[in-house]
Short mmCIF file of C-alpha atoms in Angstrom, two decimals:
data_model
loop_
_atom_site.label_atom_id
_atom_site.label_comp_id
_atom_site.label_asym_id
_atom_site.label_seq_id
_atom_site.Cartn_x
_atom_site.Cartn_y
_atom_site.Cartn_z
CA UNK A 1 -23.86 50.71 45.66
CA UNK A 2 -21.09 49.64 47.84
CA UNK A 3 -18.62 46.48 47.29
CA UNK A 4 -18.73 44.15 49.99
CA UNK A 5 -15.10 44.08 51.32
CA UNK A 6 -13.05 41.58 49.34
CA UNK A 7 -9.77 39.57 50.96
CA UNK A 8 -6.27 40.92 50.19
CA UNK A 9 -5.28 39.81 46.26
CA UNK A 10 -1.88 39.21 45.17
CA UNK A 11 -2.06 42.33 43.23
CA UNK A 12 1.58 41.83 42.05
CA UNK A 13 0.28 38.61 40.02
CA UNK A 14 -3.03 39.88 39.29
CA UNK A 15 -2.88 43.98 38.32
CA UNK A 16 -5.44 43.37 35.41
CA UNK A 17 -7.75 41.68 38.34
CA UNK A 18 -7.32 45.08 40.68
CA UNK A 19 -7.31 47.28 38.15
CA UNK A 20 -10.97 45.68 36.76
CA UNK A 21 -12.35 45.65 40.29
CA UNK A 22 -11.15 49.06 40.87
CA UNK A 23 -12.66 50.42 38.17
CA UNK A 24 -15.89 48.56 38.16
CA UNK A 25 -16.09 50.26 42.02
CA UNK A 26 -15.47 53.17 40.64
CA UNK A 27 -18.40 53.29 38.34
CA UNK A 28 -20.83 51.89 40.66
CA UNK A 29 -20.87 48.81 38.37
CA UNK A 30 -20.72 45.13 40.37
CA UNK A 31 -18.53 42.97 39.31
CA UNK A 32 -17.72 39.57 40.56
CA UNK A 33 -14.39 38.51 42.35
CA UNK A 34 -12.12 36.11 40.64
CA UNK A 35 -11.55 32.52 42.00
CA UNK A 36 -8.78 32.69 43.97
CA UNK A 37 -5.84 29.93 45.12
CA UNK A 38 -5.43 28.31 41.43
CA UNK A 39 -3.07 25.27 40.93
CA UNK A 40 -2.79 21.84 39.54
CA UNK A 41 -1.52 18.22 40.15
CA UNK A 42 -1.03 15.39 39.22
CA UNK A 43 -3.54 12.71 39.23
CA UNK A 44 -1.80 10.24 37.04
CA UNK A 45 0.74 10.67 33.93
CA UNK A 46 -0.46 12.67 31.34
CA UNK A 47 -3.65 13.46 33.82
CA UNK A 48 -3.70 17.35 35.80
CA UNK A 49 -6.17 18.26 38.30
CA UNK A 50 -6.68 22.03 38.28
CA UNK A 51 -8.20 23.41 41.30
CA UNK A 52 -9.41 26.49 42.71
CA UNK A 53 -11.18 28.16 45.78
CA UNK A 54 -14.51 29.97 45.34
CA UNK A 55 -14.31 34.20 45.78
CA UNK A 56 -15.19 35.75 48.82
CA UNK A 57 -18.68 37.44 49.71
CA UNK A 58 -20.54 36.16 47.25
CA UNK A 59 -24.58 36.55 47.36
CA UNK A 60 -26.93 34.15 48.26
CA UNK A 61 -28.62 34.56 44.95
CA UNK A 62 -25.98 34.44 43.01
CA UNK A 63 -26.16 31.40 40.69
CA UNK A 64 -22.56 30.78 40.98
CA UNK A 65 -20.85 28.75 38.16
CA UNK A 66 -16.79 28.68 36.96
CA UNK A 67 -15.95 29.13 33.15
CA UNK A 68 -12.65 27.68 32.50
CA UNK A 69 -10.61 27.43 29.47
CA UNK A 70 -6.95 25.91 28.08
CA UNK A 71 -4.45 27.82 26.32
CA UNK A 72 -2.02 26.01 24.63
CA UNK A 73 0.99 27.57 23.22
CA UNK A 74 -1.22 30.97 23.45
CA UNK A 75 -4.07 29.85 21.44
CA UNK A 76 -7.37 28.60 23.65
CA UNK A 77 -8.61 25.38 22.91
CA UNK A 78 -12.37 25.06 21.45
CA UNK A 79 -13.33 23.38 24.65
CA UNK A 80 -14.74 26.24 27.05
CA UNK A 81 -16.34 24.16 30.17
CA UNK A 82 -19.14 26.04 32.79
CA UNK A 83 -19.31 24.04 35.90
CA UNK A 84 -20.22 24.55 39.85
CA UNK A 85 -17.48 22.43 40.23
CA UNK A 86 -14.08 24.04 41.21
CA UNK A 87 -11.89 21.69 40.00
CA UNK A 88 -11.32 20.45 36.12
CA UNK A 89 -9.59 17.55 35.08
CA UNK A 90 -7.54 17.43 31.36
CA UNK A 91 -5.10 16.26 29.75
CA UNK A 92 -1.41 17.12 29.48
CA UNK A 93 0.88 18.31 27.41
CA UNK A 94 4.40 18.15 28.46
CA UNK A 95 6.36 19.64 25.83
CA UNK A 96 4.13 22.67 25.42
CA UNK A 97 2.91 25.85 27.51
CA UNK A 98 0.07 25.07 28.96
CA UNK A 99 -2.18 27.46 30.46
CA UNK A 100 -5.66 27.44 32.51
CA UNK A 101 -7.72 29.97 33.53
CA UNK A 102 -10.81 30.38 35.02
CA UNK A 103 -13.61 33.29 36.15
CA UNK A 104 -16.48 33.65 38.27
CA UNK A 105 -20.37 34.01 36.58
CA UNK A 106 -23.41 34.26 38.39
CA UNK A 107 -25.99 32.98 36.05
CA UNK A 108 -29.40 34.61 35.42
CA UNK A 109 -28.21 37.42 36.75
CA UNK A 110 -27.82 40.57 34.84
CA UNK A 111 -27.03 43.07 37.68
CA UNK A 112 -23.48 41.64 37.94
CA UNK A 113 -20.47 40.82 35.40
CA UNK A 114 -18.07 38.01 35.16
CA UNK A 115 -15.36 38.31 37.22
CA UNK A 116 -11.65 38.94 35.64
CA UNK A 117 -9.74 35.65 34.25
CA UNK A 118 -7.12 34.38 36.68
CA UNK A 119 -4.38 31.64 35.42
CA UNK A 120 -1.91 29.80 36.04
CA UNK A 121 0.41 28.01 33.65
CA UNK A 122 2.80 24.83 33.23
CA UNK A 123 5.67 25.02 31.20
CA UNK A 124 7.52 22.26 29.39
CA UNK A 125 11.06 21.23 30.59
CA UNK A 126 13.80 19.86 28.43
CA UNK A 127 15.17 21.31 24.91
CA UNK A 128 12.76 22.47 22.46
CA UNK A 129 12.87 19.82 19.53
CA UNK A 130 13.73 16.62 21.51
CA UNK A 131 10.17 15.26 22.17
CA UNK A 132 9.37 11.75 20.60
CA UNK A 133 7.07 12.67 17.29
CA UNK A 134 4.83 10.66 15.26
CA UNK A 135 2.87 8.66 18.43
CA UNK A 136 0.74 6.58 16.96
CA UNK A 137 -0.63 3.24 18.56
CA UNK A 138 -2.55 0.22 17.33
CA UNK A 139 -4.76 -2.38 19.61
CA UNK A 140 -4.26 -5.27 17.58
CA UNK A 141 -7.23 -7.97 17.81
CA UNK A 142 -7.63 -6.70 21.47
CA UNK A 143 -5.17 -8.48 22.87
CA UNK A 144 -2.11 -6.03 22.96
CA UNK A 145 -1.31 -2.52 22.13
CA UNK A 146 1.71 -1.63 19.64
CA UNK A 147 2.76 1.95 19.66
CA UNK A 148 5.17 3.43 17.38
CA UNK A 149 7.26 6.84 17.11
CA UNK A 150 10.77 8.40 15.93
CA UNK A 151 13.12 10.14 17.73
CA UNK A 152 12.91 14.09 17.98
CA UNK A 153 14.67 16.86 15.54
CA UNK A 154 17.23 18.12 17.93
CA UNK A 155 17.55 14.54 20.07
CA UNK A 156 21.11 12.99 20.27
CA UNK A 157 21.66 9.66 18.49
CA UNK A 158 21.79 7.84 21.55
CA UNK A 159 18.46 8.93 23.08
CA UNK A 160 16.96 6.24 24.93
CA UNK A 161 13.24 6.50 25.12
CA UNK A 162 11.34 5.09 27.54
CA UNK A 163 7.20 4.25 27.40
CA UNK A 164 4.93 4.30 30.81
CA UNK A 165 1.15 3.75 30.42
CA UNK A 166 -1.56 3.66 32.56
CA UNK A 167 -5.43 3.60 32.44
CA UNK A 168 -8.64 2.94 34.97
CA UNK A 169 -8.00 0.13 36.84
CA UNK A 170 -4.05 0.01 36.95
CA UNK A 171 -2.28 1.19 40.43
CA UNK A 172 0.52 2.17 39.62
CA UNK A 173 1.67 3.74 35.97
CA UNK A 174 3.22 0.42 34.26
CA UNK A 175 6.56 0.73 31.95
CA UNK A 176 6.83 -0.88 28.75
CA UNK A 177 9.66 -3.03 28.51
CA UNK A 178 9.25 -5.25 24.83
CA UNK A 179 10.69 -2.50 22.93
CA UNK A 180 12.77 -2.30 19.71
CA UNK A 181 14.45 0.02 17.25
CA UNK A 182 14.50 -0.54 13.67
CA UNK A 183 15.76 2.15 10.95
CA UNK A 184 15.12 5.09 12.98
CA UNK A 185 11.36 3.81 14.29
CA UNK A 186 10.78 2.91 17.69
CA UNK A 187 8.14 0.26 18.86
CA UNK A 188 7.35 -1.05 22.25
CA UNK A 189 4.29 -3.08 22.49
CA UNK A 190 2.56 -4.03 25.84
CA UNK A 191 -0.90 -6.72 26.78
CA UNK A 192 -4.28 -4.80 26.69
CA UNK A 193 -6.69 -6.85 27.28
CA UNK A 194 -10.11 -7.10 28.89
CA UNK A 195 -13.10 -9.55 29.45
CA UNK A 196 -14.94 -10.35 25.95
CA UNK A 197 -17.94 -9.26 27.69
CA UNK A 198 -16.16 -5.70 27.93
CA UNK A 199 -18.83 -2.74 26.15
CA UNK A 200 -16.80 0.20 27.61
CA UNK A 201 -13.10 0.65 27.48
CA UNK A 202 -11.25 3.24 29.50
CA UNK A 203 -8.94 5.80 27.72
CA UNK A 204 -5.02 4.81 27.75
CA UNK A 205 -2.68 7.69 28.75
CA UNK A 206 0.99 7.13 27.59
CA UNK A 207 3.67 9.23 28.23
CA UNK A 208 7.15 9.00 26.22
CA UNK A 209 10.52 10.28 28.26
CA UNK A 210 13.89 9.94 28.36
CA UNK A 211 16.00 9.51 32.11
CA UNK A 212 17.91 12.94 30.63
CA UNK A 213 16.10 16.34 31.86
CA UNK A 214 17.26 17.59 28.73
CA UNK A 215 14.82 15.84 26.76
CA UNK A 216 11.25 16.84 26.76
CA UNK A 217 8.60 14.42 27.80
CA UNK A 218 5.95 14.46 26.04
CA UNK A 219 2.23 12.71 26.52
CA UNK A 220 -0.82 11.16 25.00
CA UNK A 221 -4.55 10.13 26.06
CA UNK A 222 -5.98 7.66 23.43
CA UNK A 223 -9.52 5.87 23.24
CA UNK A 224 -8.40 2.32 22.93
CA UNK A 225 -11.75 1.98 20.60
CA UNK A 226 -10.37 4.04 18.03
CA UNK A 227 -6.95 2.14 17.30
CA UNK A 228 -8.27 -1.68 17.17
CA UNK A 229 -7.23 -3.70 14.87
CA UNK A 230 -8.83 -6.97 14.28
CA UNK A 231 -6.54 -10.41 13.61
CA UNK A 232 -6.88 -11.46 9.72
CA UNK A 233 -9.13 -14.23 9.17
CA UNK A 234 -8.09 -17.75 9.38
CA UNK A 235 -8.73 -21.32 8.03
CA UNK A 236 -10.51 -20.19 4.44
CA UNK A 237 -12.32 -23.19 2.86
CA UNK A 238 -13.88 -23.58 -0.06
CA UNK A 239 -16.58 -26.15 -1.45
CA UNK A 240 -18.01 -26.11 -5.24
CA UNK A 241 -21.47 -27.49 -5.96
CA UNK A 242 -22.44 -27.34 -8.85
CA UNK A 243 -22.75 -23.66 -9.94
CA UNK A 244 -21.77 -22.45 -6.36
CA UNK A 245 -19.14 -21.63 -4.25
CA UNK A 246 -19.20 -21.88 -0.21
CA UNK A 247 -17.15 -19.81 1.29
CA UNK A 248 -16.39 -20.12 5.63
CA UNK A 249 -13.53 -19.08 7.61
CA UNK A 250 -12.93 -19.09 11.64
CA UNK A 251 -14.54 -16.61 13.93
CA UNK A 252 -12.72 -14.33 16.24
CA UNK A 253 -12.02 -15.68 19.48
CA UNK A 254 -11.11 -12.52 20.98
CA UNK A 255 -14.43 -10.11 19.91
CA UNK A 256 -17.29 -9.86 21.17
CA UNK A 257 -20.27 -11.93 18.78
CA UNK A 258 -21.33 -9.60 15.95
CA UNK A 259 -18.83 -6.52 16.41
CA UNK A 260 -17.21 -8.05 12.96
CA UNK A 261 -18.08 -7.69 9.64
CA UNK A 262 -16.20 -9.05 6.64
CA UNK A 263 -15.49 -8.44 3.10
CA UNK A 264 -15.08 -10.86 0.64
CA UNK A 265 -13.02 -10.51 -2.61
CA UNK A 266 -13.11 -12.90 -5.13
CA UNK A 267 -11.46 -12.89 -8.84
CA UNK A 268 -12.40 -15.02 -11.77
CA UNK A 269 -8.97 -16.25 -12.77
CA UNK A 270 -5.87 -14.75 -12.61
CA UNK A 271 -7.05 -11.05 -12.86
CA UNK A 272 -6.26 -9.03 -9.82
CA UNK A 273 -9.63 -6.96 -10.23
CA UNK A 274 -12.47 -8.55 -8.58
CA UNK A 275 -15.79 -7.96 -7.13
CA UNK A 276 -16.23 -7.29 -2.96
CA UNK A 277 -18.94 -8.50 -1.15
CA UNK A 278 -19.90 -7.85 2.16
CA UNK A 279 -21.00 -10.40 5.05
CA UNK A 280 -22.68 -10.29 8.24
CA UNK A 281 -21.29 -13.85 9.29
CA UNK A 282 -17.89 -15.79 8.88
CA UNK A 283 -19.40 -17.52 5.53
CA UNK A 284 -21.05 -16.28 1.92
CA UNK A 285 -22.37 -18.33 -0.52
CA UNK A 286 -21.49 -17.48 -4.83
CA UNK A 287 -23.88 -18.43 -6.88
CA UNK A 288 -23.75 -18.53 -10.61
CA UNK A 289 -20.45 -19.47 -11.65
CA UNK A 290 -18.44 -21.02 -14.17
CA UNK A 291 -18.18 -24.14 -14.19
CA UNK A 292 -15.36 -24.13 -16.21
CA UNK A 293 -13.72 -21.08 -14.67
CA UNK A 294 -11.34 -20.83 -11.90
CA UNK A 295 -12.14 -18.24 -8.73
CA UNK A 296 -10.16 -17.30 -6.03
CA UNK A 297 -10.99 -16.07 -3.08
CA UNK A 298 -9.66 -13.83 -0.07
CA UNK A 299 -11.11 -12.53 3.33
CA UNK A 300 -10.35 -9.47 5.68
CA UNK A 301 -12.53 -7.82 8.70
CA UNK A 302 -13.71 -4.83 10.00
CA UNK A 303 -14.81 -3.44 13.57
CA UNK A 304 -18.26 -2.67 13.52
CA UNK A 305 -19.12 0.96 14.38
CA UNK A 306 -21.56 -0.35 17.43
CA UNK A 307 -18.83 -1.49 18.93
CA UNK A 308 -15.87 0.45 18.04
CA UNK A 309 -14.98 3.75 16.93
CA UNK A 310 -12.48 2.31 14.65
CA UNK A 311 -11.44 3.00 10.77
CA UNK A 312 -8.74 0.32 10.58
CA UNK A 313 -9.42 -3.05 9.00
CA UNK A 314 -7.05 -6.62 9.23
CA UNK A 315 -5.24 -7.77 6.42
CA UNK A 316 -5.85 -9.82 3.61
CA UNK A 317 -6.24 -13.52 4.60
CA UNK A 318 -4.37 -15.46 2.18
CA UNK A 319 -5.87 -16.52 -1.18
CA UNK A 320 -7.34 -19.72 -1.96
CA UNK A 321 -8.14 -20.96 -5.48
CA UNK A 322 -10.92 -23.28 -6.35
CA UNK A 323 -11.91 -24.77 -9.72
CA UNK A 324 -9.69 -24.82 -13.35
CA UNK A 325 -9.43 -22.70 -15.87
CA UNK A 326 -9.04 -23.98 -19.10
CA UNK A 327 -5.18 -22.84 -20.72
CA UNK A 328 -5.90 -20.50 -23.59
CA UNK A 329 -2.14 -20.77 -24.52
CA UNK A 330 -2.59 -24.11 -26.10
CA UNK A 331 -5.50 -22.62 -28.38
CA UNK A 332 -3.07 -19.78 -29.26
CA UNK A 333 -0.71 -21.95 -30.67
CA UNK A 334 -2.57 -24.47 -31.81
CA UNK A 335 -3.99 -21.11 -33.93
CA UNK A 336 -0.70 -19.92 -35.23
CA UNK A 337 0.73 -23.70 -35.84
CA UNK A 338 -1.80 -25.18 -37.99
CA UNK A 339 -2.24 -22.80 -40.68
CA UNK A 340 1.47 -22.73 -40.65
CA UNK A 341 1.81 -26.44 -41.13
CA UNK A 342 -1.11 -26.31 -43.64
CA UNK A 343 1.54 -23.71 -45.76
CA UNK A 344 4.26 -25.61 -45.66
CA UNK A 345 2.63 -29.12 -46.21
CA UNK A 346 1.13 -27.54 -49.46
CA UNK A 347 4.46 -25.66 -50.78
CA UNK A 348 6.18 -29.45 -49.93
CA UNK A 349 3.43 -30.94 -52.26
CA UNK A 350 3.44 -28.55 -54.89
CA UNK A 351 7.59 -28.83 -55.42
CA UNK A 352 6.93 -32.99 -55.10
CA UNK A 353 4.09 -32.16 -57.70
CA UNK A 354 6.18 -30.82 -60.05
CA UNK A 355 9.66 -33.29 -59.79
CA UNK A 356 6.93 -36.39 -60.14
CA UNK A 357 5.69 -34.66 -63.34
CA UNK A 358 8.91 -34.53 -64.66
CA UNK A 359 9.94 -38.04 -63.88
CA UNK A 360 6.70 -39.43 -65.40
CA UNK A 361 6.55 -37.09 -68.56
CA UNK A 362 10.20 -35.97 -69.37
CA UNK A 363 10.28 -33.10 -71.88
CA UNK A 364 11.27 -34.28 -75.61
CA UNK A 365 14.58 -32.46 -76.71
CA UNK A 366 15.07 -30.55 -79.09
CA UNK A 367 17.53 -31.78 -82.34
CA UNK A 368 18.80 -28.92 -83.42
CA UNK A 369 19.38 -27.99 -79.71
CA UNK A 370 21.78 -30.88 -79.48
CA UNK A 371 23.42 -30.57 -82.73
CA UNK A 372 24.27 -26.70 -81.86
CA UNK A 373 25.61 -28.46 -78.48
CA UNK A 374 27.39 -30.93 -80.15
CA UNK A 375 29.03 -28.65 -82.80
CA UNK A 376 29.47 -26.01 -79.99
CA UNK A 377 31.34 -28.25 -77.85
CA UNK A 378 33.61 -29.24 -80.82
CA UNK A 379 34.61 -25.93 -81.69
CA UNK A 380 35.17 -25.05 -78.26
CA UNK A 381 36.88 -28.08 -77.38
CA UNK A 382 39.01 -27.20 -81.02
CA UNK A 383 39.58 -23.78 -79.84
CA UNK A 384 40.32 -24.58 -76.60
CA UNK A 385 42.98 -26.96 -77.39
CA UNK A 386 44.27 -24.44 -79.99
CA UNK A 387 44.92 -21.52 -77.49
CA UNK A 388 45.98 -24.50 -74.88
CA UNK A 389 49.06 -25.77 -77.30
CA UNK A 390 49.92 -23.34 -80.28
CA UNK A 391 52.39 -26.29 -81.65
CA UNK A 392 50.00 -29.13 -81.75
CA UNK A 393 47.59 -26.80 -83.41
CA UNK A 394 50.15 -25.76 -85.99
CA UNK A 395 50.91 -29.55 -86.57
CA UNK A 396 47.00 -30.04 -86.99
CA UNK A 397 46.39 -27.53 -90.05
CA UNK A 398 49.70 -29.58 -91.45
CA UNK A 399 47.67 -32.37 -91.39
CA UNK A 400 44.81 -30.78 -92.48
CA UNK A 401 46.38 -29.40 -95.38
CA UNK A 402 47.68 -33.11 -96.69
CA UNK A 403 45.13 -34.71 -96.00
CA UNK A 404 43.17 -32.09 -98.17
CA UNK A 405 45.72 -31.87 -101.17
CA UNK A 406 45.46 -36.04 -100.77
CA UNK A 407 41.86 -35.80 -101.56
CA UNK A 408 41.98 -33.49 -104.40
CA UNK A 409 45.26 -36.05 -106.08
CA UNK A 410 42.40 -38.77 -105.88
CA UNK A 411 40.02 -36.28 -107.24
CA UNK A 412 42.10 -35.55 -110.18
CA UNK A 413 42.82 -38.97 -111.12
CA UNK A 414 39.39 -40.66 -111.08
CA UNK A 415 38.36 -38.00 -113.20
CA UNK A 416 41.13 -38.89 -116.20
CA UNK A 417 40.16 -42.02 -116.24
CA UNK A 418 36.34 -40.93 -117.06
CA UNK A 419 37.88 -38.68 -120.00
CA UNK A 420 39.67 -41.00 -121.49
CA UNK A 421 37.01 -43.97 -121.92
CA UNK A 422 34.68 -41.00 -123.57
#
């Protein structure tokens, strides 16, 4: 069966189109034409529209319909799309190659095959490597949006990066100008807000460049539900009764009513681990404490996933303390220091034991301990003397020696008298 007649190609671009078409004519077979007049634009940054126009001679009972895909960097992204439509609408990516391509299917038909792929591609501009890396943004308690990033490999020191951002409902693109440097990371942070009654957000497209055309531009589409952040909690009070603990901080003023929840930590004492509990509401009640303990307590929240597609929590609130806990460093020592003063009263007493013993019964001496003394201390004191002054001890044994033949004269002379009166 014949080929309708099909408009002029630009075979030069497309040889793997002609040479399909040519060789499905060849072999009777029909196959489709491939869209023709592919291009994109523009819509907003960080947004292309691709577009094509439908193929020629196509039958009224053909079911027509457009597969399209993205290549990125050569690989094909995992989001085929099948649409009447001949346009598509993604995102961009600057500082890669980007390609689209697209082919014609008649659906519930079997008689004919998919036309060839046709594509077009945009390629990045600027040097490879000088791309701001690391985007990532937070919406902090829905009131503004901080995004952070670092400078690229191959970028020069004095880069100066510049943030635009625009969503549904802005003009014009909008440039963020409250932005800062700080080792190496750079911030800018810009207002994002909406009415508390908001349910739907639109998604945020942000696009990084530099006023060089040497450095690569590179862009971003983020769900603003995904990056909030709520506020930490505020104005923590506690009240004790009896053997429970109120707990109530401030509610949000900038969420909607129940799209918070809240976890409570509390700690008996000093100990850092605790015990989490989870509340619905801005309050929790403890029951069943110590009395004589004391607890402290702090607070953070978390987006609810009805509302928000969000993993991020707030911070800890700062910690309050209620209630006292009795010092256990005063039993300690009172532990150690009175069996130590207990020891040392009792070796005091036994020692003043013993000296009142001997003042009130003295030990009897010994007589023959003081006579050895006595004698002792003569002869020493004799010998003493003797080794102290050879000549005075010389003159002593003179005396001795008189005095001794003195006493035996006497002796001799009382005894004559006795002999002669026998």
């Amino acid at each position: 069966m014949a080929m309708p007649a099909a408009a002029p190609l630009p075979c030069p671009l497309l040889l793997a189109v002609c040479w399909v078409v040519a060789a499905g004519m060849a072999a009777g077979t029909k196959i489709l034409l491939s869209p023709s007049n592919l291009k994109y634009s523009f819509i907003h940054i960080c947004t292309l529209n691709w577009t094509w126009s439908p193929p020629e001679n196509i039958s009224s009972s053909c079911n027509l319909e457009y597969s399209s895909d993205i290549i990125i960097n050569g690989v094909p992204e995992d989001r085929r799309e099948w649409s009447k439509s001949r346009f598509r609408v993604t995102d961009a990516h600057l500082n890669e190659e980007m390609r689209l391509r697209v082919r014609s299917e008649c659906k519930n038909d079997n008689t004919s095959e998919p036309s060839p792929w046709v594509e077009t591609s945009l390629l990045p501009k600027g040097i490879s490597g000088t791309a701001a890396v690391d985007l990532g943004c937070v919406w902090h308690n829905l009131e503004y949006m901080a995004c952070t990033w670092r400078r690229g490999e191959n970028a020069s020191s004095d880069t100066n990066y510049t943030l635009f951002y625009w969503f549904d409902g802005l003009e014009n693109p909008k440039k963020c100008s409250n932005s800062s440097v700080d080792q190496g990371i750079f911030e800018c942070i810009f207002n994002f807000t909406f009415p508390k009654v908001t349910s739907t957000y639109p998604t945020i497209s942000i696009l990084i460049r530099d006023d060089s055309e040497e450095v690569m531009p590179v862009c971003a589409s983020k769900n603003p539900t995904t990056l909030v952040k709520p506020a930490t909690p505020r104005q923590l009070t506690l009240t004790k009764t009896n053997d429970r603990i109120d707990v109530k901080w401030s509610e949000s003023e900038t969420f909607p009513k129940s799209c918070l929840h809240y976890e409570v930590k509390y700690c008996n004492g000093d100990l850092d681990i605790g015990q989490i509990i989870a509340s619905e509401t801005n309050s929790v009640s403890i029951a069943g404490i110590d009395a004589n303990s004391k607890y402290t307590f702090k607070v953070r929240a978390k987006p609810k996933w009805e509302c928000y597609n969000s993993n991020l929590q707030s911070d800890w609130s700062e910690e309050k303390s209620i209630g006292e806990k009795k010092d256990s460093t005063i039993y300690f020592v009172l532990i150690i220091t009175i069996p130590l003063i207990v020891a040392v009263s009792t070796v005091i007493l036994l020692v003043y034991l013993k000296r009142l013993k001997i003042l009130i019964l003295p030990p009897i001496p010994d007589p023959r301990e003081i006579l050895k003394r006595m004698f002792g201390e003569q002869n020493e004191d004799s010998q003493s003397s003797a080794k102290d002054d050879p000549i005075n001890a010389f003159d002593r044994l003179i005396i001795e020696e008189e005095i001794h033949s003195l006493s035996l004269t006497e002796t001799s002379e009382s005894t004559n008298p006795e002999k002669e009166n026998r």
